[in-house]
XYZ file of C-alpha atoms in Angstrom:
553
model
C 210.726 118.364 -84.451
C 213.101 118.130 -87.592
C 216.078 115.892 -87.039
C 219.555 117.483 -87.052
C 221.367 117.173 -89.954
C 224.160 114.717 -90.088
C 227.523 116.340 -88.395
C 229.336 115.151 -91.337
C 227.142 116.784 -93.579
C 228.640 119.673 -95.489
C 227.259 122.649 -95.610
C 228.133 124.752 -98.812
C 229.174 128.143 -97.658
C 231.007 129.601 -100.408
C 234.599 127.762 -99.429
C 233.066 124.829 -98.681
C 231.966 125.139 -103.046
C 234.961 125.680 -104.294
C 236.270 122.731 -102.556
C 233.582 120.939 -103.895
C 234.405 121.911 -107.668
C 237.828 120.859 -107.234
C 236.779 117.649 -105.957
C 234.723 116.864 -109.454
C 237.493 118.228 -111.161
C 240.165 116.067 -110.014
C 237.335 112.664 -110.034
C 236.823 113.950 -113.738
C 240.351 114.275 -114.576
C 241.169 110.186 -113.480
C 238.178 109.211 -115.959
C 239.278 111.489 -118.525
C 242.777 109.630 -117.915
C 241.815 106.642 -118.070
C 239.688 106.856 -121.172
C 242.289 108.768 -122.956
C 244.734 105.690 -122.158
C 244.976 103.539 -125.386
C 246.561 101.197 -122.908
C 244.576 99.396 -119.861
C 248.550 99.542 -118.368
C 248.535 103.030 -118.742
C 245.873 103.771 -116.928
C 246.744 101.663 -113.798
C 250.026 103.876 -113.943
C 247.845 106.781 -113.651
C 246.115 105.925 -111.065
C 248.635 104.337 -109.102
C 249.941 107.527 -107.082
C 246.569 108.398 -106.109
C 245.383 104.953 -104.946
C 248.641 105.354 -102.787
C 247.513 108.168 -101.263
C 243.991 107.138 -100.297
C 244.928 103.355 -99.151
C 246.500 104.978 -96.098
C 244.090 107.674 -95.486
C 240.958 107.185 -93.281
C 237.125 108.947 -94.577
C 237.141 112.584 -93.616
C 233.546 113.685 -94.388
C 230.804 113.114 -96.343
C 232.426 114.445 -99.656
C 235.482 112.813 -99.154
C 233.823 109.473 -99.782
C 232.040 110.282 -102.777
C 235.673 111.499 -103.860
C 236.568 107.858 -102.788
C 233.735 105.969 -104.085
C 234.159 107.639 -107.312
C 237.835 106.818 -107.238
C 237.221 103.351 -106.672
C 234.768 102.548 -109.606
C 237.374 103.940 -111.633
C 239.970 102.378 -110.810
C 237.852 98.797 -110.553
C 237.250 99.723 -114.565
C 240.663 100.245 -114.877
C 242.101 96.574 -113.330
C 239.208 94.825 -115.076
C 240.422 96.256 -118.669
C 243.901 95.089 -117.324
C 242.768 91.487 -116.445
C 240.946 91.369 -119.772
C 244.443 90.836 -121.325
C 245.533 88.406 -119.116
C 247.393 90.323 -116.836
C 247.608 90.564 -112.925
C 247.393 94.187 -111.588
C 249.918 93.523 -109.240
C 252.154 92.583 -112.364
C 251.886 95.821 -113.997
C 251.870 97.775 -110.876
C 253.701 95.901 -107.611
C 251.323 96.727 -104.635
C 248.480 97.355 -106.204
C 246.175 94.823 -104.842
C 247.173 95.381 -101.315
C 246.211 99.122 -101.882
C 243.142 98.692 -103.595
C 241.611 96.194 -100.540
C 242.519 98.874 -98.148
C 240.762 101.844 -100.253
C 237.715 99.379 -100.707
C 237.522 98.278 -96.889
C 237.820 101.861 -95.487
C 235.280 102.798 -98.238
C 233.172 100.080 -96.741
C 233.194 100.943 -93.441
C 232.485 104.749 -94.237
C 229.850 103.826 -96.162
C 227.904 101.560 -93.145
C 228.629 104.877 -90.796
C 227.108 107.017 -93.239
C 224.046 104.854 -93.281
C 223.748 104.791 -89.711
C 224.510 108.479 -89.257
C 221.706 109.077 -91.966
C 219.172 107.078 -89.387
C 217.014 108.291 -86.642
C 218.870 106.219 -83.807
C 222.388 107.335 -85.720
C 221.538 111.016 -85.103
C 220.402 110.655 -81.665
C 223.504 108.982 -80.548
C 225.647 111.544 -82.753
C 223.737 114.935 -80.634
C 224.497 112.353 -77.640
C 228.351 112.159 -78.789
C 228.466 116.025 -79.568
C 227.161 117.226 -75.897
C 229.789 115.027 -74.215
C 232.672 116.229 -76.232
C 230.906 119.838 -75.391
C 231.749 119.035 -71.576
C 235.523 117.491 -72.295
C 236.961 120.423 -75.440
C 240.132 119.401 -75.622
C 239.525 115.366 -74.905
C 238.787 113.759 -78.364
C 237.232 109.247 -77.161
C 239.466 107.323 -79.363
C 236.267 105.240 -81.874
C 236.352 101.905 -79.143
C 235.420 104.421 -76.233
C 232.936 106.434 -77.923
C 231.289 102.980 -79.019
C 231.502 101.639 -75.451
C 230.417 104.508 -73.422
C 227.683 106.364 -76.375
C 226.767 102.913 -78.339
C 227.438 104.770 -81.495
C 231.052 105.524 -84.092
C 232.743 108.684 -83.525
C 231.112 110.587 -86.697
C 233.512 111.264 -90.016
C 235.457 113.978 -88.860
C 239.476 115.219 -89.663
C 241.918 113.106 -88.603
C 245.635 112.707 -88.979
C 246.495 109.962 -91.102
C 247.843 106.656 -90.272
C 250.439 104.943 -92.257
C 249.111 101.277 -93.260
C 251.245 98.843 -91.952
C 252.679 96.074 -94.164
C 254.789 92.961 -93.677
C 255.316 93.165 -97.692
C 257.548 96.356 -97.649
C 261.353 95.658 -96.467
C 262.990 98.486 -94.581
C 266.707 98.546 -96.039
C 269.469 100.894 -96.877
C 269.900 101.607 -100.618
C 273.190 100.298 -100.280
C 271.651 96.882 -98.599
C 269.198 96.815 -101.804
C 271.666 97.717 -104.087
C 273.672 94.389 -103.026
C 271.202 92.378 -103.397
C 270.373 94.042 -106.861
C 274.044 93.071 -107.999
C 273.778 89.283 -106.235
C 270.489 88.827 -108.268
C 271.725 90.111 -111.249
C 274.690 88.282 -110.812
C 272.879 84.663 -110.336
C 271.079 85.165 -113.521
C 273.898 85.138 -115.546
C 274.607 88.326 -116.528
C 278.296 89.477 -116.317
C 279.946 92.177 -115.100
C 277.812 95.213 -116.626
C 275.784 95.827 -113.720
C 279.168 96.656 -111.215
C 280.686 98.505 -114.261
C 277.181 100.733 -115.321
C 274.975 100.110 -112.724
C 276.557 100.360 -109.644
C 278.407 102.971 -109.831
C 275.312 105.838 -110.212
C 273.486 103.790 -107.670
C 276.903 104.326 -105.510
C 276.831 107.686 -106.497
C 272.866 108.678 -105.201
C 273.715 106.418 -102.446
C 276.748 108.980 -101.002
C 274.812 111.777 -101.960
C 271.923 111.300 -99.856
C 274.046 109.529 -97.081
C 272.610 105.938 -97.590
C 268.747 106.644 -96.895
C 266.444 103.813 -95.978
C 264.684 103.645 -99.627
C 260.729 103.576 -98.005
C 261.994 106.683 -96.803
C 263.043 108.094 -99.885
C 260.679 111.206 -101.315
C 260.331 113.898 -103.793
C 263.217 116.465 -102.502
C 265.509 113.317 -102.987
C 264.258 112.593 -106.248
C 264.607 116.347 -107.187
C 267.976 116.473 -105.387
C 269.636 112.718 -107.740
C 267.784 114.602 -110.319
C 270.088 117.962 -110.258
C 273.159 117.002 -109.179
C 273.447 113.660 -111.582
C 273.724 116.297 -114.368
C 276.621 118.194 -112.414
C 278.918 115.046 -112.560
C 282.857 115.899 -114.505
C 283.735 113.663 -117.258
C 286.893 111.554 -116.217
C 289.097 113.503 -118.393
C 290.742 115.521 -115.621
C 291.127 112.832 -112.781
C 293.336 110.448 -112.316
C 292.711 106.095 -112.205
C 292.253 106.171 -108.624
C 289.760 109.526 -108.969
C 287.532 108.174 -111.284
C 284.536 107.535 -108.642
C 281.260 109.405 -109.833
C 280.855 110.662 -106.381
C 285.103 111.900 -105.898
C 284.720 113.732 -109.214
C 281.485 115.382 -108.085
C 282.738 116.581 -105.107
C 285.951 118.017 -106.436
C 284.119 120.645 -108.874
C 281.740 121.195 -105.911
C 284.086 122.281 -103.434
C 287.101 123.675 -106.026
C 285.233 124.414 -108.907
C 285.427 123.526 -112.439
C 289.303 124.198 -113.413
C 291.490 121.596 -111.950
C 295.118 120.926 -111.707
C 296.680 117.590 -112.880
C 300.214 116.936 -113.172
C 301.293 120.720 -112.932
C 298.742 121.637 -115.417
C 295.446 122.976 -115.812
C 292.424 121.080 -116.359
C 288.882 122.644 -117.446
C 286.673 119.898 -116.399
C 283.536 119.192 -118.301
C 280.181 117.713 -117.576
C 279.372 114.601 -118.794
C 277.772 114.042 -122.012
C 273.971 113.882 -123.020
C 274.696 110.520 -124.133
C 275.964 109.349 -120.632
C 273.042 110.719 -118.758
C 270.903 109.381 -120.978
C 272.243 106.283 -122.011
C 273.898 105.278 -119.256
C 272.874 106.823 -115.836
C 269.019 106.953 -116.351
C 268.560 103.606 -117.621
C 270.969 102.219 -114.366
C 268.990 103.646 -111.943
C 265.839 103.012 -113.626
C 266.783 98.797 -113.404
C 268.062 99.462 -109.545
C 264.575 101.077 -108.864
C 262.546 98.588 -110.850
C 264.396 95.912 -108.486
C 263.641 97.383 -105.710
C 259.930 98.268 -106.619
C 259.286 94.538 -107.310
C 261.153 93.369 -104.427
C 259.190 95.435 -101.933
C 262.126 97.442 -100.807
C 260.715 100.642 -102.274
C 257.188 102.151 -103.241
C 256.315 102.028 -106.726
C 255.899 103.407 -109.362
C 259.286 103.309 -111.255
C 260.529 107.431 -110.839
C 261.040 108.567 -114.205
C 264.745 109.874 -114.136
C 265.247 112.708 -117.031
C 268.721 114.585 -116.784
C 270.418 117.006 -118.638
C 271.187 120.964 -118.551
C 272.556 123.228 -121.267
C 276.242 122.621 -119.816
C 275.449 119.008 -120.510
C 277.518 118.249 -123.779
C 274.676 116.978 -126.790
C 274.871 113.207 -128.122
C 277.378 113.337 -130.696
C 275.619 112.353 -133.977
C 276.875 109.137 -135.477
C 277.031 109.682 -138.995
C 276.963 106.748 -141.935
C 279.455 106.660 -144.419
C 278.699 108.699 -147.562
C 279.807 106.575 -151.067
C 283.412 108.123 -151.401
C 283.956 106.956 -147.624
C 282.435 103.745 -148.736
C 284.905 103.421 -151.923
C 288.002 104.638 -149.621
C 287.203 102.231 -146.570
C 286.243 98.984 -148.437
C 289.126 99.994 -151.533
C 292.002 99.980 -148.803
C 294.585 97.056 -148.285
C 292.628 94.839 -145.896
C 289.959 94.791 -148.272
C 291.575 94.269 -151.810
C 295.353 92.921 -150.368
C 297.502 93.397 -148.046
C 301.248 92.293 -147.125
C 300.547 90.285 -144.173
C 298.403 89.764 -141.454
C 300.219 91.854 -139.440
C 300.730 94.706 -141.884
C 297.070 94.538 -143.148
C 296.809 98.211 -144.193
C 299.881 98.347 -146.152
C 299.076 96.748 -150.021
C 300.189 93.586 -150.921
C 299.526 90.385 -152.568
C 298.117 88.533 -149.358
C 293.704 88.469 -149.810
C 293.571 87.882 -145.531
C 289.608 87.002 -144.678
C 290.219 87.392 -140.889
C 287.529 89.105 -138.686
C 288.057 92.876 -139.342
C 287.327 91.952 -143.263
C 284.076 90.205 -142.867
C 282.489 91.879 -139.735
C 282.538 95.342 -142.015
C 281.338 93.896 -144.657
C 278.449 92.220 -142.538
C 277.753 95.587 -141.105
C 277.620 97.407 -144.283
C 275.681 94.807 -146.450
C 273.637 92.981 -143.390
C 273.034 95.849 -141.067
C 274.161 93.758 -137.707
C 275.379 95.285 -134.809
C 279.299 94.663 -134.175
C 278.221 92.610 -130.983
C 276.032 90.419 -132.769
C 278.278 89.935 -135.868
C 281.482 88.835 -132.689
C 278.876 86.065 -131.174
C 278.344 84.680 -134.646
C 278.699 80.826 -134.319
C 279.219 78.369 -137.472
C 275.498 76.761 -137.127
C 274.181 80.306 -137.203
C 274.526 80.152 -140.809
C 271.441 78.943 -142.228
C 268.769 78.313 -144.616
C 265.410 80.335 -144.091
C 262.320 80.122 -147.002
C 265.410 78.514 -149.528
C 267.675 81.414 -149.065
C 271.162 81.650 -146.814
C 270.607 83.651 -143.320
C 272.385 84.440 -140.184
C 270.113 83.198 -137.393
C 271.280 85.426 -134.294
C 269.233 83.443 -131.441
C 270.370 82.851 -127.973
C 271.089 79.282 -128.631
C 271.285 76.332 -131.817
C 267.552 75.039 -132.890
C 267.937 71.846 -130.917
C 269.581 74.089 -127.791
C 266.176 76.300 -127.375
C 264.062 73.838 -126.347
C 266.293 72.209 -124.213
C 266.510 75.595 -122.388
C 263.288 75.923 -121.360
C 263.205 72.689 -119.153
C 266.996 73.215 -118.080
C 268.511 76.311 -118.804
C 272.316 76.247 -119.008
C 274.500 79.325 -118.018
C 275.816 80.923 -121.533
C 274.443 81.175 -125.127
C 274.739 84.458 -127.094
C 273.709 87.897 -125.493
C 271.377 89.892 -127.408
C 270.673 94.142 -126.903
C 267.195 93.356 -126.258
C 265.069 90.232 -127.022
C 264.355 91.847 -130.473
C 268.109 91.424 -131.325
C 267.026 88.016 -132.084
C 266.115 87.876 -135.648
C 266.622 86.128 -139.207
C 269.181 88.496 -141.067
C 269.299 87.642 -145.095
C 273.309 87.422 -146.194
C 274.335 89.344 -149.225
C 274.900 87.891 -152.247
C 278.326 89.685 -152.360
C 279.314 88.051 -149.028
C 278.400 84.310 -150.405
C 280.416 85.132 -153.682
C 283.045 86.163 -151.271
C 283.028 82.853 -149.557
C 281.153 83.481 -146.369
C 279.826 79.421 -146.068
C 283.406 78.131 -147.497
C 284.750 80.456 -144.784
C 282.509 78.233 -142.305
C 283.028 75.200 -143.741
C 286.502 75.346 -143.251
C 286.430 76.221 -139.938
C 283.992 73.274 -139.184
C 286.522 70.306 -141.269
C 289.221 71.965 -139.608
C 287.562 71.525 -136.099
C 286.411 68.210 -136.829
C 289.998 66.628 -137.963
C 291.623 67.985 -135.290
C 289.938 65.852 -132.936
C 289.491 62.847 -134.969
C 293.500 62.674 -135.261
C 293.296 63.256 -131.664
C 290.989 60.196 -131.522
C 294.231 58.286 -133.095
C 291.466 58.147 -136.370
C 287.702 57.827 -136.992
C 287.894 54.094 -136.709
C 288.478 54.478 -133.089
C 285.344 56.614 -132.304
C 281.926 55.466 -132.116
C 279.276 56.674 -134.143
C 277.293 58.795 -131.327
C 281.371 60.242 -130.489
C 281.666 61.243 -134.376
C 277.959 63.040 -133.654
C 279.100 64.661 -130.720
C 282.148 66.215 -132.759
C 280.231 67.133 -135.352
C 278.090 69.440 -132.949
C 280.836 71.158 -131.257
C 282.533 71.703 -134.922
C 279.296 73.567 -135.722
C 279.393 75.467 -132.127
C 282.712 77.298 -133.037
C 283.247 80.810 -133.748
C 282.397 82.142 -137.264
C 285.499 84.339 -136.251
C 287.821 82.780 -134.373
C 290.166 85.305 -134.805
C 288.277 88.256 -133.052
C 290.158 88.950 -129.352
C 287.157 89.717 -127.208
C 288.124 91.789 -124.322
C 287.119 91.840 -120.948
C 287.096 93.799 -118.146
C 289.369 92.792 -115.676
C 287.208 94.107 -112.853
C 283.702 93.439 -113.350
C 284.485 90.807 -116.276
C 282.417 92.449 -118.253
C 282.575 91.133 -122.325
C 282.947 94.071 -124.655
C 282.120 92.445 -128.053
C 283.378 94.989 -130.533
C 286.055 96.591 -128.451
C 288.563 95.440 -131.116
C 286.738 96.295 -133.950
C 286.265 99.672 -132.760
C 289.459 100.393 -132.038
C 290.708 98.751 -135.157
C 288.006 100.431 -137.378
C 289.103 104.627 -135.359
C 292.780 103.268 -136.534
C 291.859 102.372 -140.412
C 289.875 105.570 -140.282
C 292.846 107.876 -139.296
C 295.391 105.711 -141.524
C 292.954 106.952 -144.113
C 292.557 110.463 -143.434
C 289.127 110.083 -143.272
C 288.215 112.760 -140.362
C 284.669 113.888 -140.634
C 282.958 113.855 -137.463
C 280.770 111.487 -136.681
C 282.126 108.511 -138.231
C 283.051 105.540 -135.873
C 282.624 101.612 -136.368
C 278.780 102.181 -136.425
C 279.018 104.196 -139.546
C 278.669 100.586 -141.724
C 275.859 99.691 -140.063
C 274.444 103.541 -140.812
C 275.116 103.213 -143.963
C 272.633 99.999 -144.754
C 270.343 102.096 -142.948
C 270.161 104.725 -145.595
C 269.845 102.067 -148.205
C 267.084 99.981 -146.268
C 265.383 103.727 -146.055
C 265.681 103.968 -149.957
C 263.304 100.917 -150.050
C 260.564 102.570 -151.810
C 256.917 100.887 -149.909
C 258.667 98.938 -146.897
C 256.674 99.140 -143.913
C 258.112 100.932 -140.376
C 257.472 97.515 -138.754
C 259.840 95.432 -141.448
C 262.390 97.812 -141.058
C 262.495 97.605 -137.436
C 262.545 93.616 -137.517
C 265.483 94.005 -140.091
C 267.467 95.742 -137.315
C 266.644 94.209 -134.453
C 264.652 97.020 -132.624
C 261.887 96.526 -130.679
C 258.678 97.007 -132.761
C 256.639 97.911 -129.410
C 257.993 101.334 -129.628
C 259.133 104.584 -132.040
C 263.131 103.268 -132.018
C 263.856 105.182 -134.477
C 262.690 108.397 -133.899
C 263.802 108.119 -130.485
């Protein structure tokens, strides 16, 4: 007599095919995924939701596992191309390990049924299993009852899922995580951007899904932050004590879009393409990393993309054309002025205070107004025999030193490509730029040798010590840098800016636009007339990172 084929077994009736088709498509589409991937990362990020899936899932049937099995070797490929470079899966995607051993032990175990199943004795005890259940049809043994009572595993059939349970993952309110996100950021250093950029979108998702536990947190919520992020006014409209994301929100929700502000009418606005962009998506995308590596949320990182056709378009930021550039750099401040405090009106006082060099360093060194305020004496320096700014987190002797005890301060950069060599101009060195330091250091260092009653009274490692801190002062010691009084955040070219919009207007220069950037813009377009420099070089000359498309971004 034949034996009975395995209850698992499935039988291809013309459903049971398709099922099977989509089953090699979807196995075909990871490989074809993760061969496409020029990167070994990417293709752990492609396979990440799906190992998610299957790591809390339990062996259905027969074709399930070789949709498992199949799944596994691919993703094994996958973390071995990752660990060729160096790299810890867990690194590039948090949790990944503890999902993969799962998938491979319930493979495991599947696999030893399926072997006994596939026996003589295994099919015995499985007819022996299926005339019992005949007798109790709506009594299903749990797997240690059938074992006790039949000797055999409760063959592969549907179940309901079980979540995995895992001491990793931390159950907390977004607003609990978004504390600690703020504390952590806050004993790293930073200042006050994350309360004044970051917190308040996080505050804002947080009220609009009434504080959810973030494990908890799934695609109608993501689909919800991603709609109604897009729907928030622009302040204009509100007043100081109305300017929470969530307040403003609410008030063109419930009243609409025209609003009524000291007895007149406001039309409210959306915010900008810029904000959304610039602002809210990278904020939550740092809160989410957070709590991704922290274990207070499942990974990966969503990818957070708003914007509508009411959304107002990044305003273009335009470079000076050469009549701008004669009109700008031909005004008072530039060629004379009457006094410091009347420096657009002409005159016979040349004034080389911060507004004078930091647009000429933008126009003929490309730096970024931030970098060009954090400019320190000893940043000026000589690189292959020629003069250079060197914009670096800390002095030469300083970096070391940092590694073994790092030291709260040192110059902020954008991003860690910021830090770069940037050639000075001859025009700025015939203009003085190293007397202009020079000064500033003899200046430092008599003031505190008079203090010193006079440099017989100091020893010789006091005289070095002076000498250092003369070379740690501001290139510009001029330039007001304001902060926040709030979150004490440091906005670097906040005077500049708002000195540059004034010389701008003073000067009837009105295209749109322009702004403080424009100088920067405009050694763009003469870097770009560079006939055979590589996309790489110009990046470096920048400061972008050269790990991505910057600039057509």
């Amino acid at each position: 007599m034949p034996a009975s084929k395995p209850a698992f077994r499935m039988s291809l009736r013309t459903s049971d095919q398709k099922f099977a088709v989509r089953r090699a498509a979807r196995i075909a589409s990871w490989m074809m995924s993760v061969k496409a991937a020029e990167d070994p990362k990417e293709a752990l990020l492609a396979l990440w939701p799906r190992l998610q899936a299957l790591a809390i899932e339990p062996v259905r049937d027969e074709a399930d596992f070789v949709e498992r099995r199949a799944f596994q070797s691919t993703a094994f490929c996958a973390q071995y191309a990752v660990r060729s470079q160096n790299l810890k899966p867990n690194d590039v995607v948090p949790g990944w390990d503890e999902h993969f051993v799962a998938l491979v032990r319930e493979n495991s175990r599947a696999s030893n049924a399926l072997e006994k199943a596939r026996s003589v004795e295994g099919q015995l005890e499985q007819k022996r299993l299926v005339y019992a259940r005949a007798n109790q049809p709506l009594v299903l043994s749990p797997p240690e009852e059938a074992i006790r009572i039949f000797g055999a595993e409760a063959p592969l059939v549907p179940v309901q899922p079980a979540p995995v349970q895992s001491t990793k993952y931390v159950r907390l309110k977004m607003s609990e995580v978004l504390s600690r996100f703020v504390t952590a950021q806050r004993a790293q250093g930073f200042d006050g951007r994350v309360e004044s950029e970051v917190a308040p979108i996080v505050t804002f998702v947080i009220n609009l899904l009434n504080d959810p536990v973030m494990l908890d947190i799934n695609g109608d919520h993501l689909l919800t932050i991603t709609k109604e992020v897009a729907e928030i006014p622009h302040p204009k409209g509100f007043g100081q004590d109305e300017r929470s994301l969530y307040f403003r929100w609410s008030a063109a929700r419930e009243n609409g879009w025209m609003r009524e502000r000291d007895g007149q009418a406001v039309q409210l606005k959306r915010v900008s393409q810029t904000t959304l962009d610039g602002k809210y998506a990278p904020g939550l995308n740092a809160f989410w990393k957070f709590a991704v590596d922290h274990w207070f949320a499942y990974g990966p990182v969503p990818s957070f993309e708003f914007g509508t056709k009411l959304n107002r378009p990044a305003a273009e930021r335009d470079a000076y054309n050469e009549d701008e550039v004669l009109t700008f750099f031909g005004a008072a401040p530039f060629t004379g002025c009457k006094s410091i405090a009347h420096c657009w009106i002409s005159g016979h006082q040349y004034v080389q205070g911060y507004f004078f060099w930091a647009n000429l360093i933008e126009l003929l060194a490309g730096m970024r107004p931030s970098e060009i305020a954090q400019l320190r004496c000893r940043d000026i320096l000589d690189f292959r025999g020629e003069p250079h700014f060197r914009y670096a987190p800390f002095a030469p002797d300083e970096t070391e030193k940092q590694r073994f005890d790092p030291q709260p301060g040192g110059t902020r950069g954008k991003t860690n490509s910021a830090y770069r060599w940037i050639a000075i101009h001859r025009l700025l060195l015939k203009l003085g730029i190293i007397e202009h330091r020079n000064a500033i250091v003899s200046a430092y260092r008599q003031a505190k040798i008079k203090e010193a009653a006079g440099r017989d009274h100091l020893s010789e490692e006091q005289l070095a010590a002076i000498e250092d801190q003369a070379y740690e002062q501001w290139l510009f010691p001029d330039w007001k840098v304001y902060v926040r009084p709030k979150t004490e955040q440091i906005m670097w070219s906040h005077v500049l800016t708002k000195a540059c919009t004034y010389g701008l207007k003073k000067l009837k220069i009105h295209r749109p636009g322009l702004s403080n950037y424009s100088a920067r813009h405009a050694f763009k377009g003469m870097i770009d007339d560079v006939q055979g420099l590589s996309e790489r070089s110009r990046k470096v000359i920048f400061g972008h990172s050269t790990k991505g498309n910057v600039s057509d971004g």
